[in-house]
Every structure is written in structure tokens, then in C-alpha cells.
PDB file of C-alpha atoms in Angstrom:
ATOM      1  CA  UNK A1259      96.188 152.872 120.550  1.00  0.00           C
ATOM      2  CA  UNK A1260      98.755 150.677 122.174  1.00  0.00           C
ATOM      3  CA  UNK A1261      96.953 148.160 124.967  1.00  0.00           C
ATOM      4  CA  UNK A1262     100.656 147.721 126.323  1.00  0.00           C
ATOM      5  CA  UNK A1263     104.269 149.260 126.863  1.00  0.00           C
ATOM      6  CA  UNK A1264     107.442 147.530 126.603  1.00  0.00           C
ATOM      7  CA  UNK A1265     108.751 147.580 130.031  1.00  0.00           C
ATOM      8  CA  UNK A1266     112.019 144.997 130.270  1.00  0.00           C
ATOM      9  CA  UNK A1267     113.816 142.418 128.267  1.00  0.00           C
ATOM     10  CA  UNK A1268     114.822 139.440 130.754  1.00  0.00           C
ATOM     11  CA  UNK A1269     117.278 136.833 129.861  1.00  0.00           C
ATOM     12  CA  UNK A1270     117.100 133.678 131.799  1.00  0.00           C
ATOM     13  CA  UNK A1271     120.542 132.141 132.677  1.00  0.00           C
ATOM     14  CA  UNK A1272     122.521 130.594 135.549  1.00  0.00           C
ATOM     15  CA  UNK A1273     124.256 133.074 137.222  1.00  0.00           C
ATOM     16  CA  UNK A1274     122.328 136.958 136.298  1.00  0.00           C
ATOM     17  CA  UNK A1275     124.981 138.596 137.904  1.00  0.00           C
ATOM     18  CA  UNK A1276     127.903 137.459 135.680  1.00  0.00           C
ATOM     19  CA  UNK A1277     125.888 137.921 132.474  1.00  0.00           C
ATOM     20  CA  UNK A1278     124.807 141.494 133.873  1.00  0.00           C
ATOM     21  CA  UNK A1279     128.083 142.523 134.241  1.00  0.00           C
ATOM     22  CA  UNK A1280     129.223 141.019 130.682  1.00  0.00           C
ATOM     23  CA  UNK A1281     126.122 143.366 128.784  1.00  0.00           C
ATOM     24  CA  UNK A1282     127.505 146.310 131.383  1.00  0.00           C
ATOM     25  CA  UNK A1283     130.862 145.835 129.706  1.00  0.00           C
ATOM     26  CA  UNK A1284     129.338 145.460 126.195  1.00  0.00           C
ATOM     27  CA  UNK A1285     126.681 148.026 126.073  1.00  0.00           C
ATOM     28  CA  UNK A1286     127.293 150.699 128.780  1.00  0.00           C
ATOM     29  CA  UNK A1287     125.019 151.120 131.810  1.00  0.00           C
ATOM     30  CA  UNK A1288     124.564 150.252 135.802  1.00  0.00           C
ATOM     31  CA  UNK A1289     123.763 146.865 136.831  1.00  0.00           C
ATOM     32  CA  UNK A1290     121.328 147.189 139.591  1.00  0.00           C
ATOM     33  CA  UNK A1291     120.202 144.554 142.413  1.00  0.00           C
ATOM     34  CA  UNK A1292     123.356 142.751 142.062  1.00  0.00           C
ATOM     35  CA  UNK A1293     123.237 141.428 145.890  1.00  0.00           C
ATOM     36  CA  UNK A1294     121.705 138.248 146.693  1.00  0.00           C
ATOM     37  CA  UNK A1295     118.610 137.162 144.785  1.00  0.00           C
ATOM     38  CA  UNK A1296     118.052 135.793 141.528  1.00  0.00           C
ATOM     39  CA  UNK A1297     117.169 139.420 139.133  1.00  0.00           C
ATOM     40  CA  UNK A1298     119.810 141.275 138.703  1.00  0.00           C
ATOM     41  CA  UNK A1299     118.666 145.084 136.346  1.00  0.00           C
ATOM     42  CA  UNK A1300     120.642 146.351 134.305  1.00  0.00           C
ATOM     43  CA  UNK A1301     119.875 150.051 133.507  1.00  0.00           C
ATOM     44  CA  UNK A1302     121.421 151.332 129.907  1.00  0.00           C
ATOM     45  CA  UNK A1303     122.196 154.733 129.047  1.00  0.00           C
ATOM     46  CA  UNK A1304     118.730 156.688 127.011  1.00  0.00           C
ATOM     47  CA  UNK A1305     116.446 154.987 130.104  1.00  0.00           C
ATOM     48  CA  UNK A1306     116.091 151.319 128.580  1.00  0.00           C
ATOM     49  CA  UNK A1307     117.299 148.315 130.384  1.00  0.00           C
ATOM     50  CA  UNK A1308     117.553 144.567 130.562  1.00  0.00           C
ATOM     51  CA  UNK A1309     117.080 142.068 133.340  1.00  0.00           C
ATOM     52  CA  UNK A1310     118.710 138.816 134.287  1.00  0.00           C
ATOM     53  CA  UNK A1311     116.634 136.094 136.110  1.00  0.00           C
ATOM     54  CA  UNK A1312     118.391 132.975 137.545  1.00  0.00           C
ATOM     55  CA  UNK A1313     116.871 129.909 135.845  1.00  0.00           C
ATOM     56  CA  UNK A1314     117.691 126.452 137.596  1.00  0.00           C
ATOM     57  CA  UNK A1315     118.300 123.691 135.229  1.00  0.00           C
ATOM     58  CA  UNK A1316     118.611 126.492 132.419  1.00  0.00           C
ATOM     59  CA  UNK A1317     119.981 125.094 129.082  1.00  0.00           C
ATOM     60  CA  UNK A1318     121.189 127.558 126.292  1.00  0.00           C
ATOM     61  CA  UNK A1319     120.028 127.699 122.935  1.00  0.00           C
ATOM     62  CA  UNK A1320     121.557 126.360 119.873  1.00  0.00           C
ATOM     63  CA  UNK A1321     122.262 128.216 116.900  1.00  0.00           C
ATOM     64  CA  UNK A1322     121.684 127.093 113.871  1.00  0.00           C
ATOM     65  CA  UNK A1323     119.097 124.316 115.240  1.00  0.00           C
ATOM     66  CA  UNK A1324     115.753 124.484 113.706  1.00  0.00           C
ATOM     67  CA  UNK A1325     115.048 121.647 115.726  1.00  0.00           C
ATOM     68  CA  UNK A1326     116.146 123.561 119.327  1.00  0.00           C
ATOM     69  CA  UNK A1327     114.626 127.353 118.826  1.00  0.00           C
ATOM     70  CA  UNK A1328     116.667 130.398 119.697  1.00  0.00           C
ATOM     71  CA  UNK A1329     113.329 131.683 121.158  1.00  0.00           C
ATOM     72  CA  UNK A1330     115.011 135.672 120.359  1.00  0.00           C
ATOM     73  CA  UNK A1331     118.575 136.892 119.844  1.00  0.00           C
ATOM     74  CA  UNK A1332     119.452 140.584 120.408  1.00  0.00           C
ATOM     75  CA  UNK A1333     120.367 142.871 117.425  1.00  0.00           C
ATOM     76  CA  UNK A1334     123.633 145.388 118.701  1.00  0.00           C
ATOM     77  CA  UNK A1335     124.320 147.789 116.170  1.00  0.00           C
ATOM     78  CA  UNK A1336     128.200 148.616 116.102  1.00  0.00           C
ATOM     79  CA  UNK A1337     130.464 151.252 113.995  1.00  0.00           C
ATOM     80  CA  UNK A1338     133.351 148.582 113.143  1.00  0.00           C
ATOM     81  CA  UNK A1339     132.644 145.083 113.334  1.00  0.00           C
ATOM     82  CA  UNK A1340     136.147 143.996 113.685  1.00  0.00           C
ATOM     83  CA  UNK A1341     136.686 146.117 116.471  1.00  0.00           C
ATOM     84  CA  UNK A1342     133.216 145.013 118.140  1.00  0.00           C
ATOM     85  CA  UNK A1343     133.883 141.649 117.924  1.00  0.00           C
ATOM     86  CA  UNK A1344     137.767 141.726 119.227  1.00  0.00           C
ATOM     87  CA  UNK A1345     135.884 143.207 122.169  1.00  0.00           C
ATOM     88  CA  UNK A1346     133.001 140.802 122.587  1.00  0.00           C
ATOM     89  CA  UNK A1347     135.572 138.215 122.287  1.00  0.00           C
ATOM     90  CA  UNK A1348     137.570 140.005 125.104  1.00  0.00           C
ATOM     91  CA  UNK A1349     134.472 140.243 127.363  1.00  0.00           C
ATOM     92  CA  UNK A1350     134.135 135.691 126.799  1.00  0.00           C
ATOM     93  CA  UNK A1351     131.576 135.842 123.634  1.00  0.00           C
ATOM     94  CA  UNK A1352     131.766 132.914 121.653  1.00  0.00           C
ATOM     95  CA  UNK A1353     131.457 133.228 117.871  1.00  0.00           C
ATOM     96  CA  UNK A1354     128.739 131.337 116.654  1.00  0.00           C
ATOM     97  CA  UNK A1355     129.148 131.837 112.588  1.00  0.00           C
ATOM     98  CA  UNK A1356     132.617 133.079 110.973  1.00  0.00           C
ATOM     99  CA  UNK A1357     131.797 131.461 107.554  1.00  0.00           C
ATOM    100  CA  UNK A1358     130.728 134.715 105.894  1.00  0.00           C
ATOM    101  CA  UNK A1359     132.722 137.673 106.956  1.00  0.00           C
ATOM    102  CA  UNK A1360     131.455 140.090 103.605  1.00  0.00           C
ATOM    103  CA  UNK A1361     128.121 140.288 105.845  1.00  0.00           C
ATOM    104  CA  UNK A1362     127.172 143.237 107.367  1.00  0.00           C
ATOM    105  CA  UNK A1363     126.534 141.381 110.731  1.00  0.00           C
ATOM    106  CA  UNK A1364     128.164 138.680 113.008  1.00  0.00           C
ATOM    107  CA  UNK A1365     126.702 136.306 115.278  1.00  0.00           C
ATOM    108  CA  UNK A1366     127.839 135.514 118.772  1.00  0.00           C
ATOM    109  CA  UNK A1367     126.524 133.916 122.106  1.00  0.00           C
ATOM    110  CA  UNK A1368     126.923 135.451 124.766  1.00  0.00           C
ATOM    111  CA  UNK A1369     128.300 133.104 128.288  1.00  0.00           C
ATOM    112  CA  UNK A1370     125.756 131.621 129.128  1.00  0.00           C
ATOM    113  CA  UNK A1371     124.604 131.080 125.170  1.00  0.00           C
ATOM    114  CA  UNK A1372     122.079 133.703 124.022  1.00  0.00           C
ATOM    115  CA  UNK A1373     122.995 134.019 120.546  1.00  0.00           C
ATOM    116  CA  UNK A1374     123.213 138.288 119.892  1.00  0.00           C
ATOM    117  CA  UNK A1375     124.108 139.587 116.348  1.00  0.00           C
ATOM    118  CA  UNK A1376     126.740 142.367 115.807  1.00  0.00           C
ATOM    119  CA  UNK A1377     125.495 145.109 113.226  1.00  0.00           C
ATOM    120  CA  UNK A1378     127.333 147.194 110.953  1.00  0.00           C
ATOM    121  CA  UNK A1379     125.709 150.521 111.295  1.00  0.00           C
TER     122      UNK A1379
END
């Protein structure tokens, strides 16, 4: 038996309402408590959801760094990857690695630097 339930993913960052809106345009869903305040919800579609929670001094991750941990990078599955990333480029994504493009997968950060992964499914 289970002693806990996953409730919410939160991504610290500068500004949660800008990087709500970006994962609204990339995944679907309502961003919720977008007012003043520092958490911002974002509700996706099939009742999961992620948060945002302003962080002062925040300072993204670095990918590849083995000396500066990732800490977690999100896993986005996606029909076409060419099409996927055109549009996370679109929304401001960075690329992070465009070495290997015979992989079934693409990495990315997001803008304030959470590396995410693009997945061929």
C-alpha cells in the first residue's frame, strides 16, 4: 500500500506566471492563480497539473554539468519531433543538445532553464 499520492509537480523560477503560460501553450490546460502572488497552477487536461513558485535569487540548471545537477527534467512525449520542436522553439525554448538528431528524443530548456526532453512516441 502506497503511504503517499502524487499531488503537484512545482517548478521554481523567477517569474511563475510567464513560465505557466509557456507549459499552457506547450501542453494544453488552464493556468490558475495567475493574479498577484508567487504560485501560479496550472491545471492540464486528464486532471494532472503543475505549479510555478517564484524563487528569489533562482539560478537555472545546467545541462550537461555533472558538476551543477539538473535536480529533474520533464519527459513530453510528442507524435513528430520536428514539428514539436519548431513549436517549442516558437513558444522561446532553447535547444540544449542538436548533436544527435537519429535519437528518438530532444532536449530543450525551457525560459527560465528547466531542461524538458521531447519524445518520439
Amino acid at each position: 500500500m502506497a503511504v503517499a499520492e502524487l499531488g503537484v509537480v512545482v517548478l521554481d523560477c523567477p517569474d511563475p506566471r510567464a513560465l505557466a503560460r509557456f507549459y499552457a501553450e506547450l501542453l494544453g490546460g488552464t493556468v490558475e492563480g495567475a493574479g498577484e502572488g508567487d504560485w501560479v497552477d496550472l491545471k492540464l487536461p486528464g486532471g494532472r497539473a503543475l505549479a510555478f513558485q517564484a524563487a528569489p535569487g533562482y539560478v537555472p540548471p545546467q545541462w550537461p554539468a555533472p558538476g551543477h545537477s539538473q535536480q529533474f527534467h520533464l519527459d513530453l512525449n510528442v507524435p513528430d519531433l520536428d514539428a514539436a520542436e519548431e513549436a517549442v522553439l516558437g513558444l522561446g525554448a532553447k535547444p540544449l543538445d542538436t548533436e544527435d538528431r537519429s535519437r528518438n528524443w530532444r532536449v530543450y530548456a525551457d525560459p527560465a532553464g528547466h531542461p524538458f526532453c521531447l519524445c518520439a512516441c
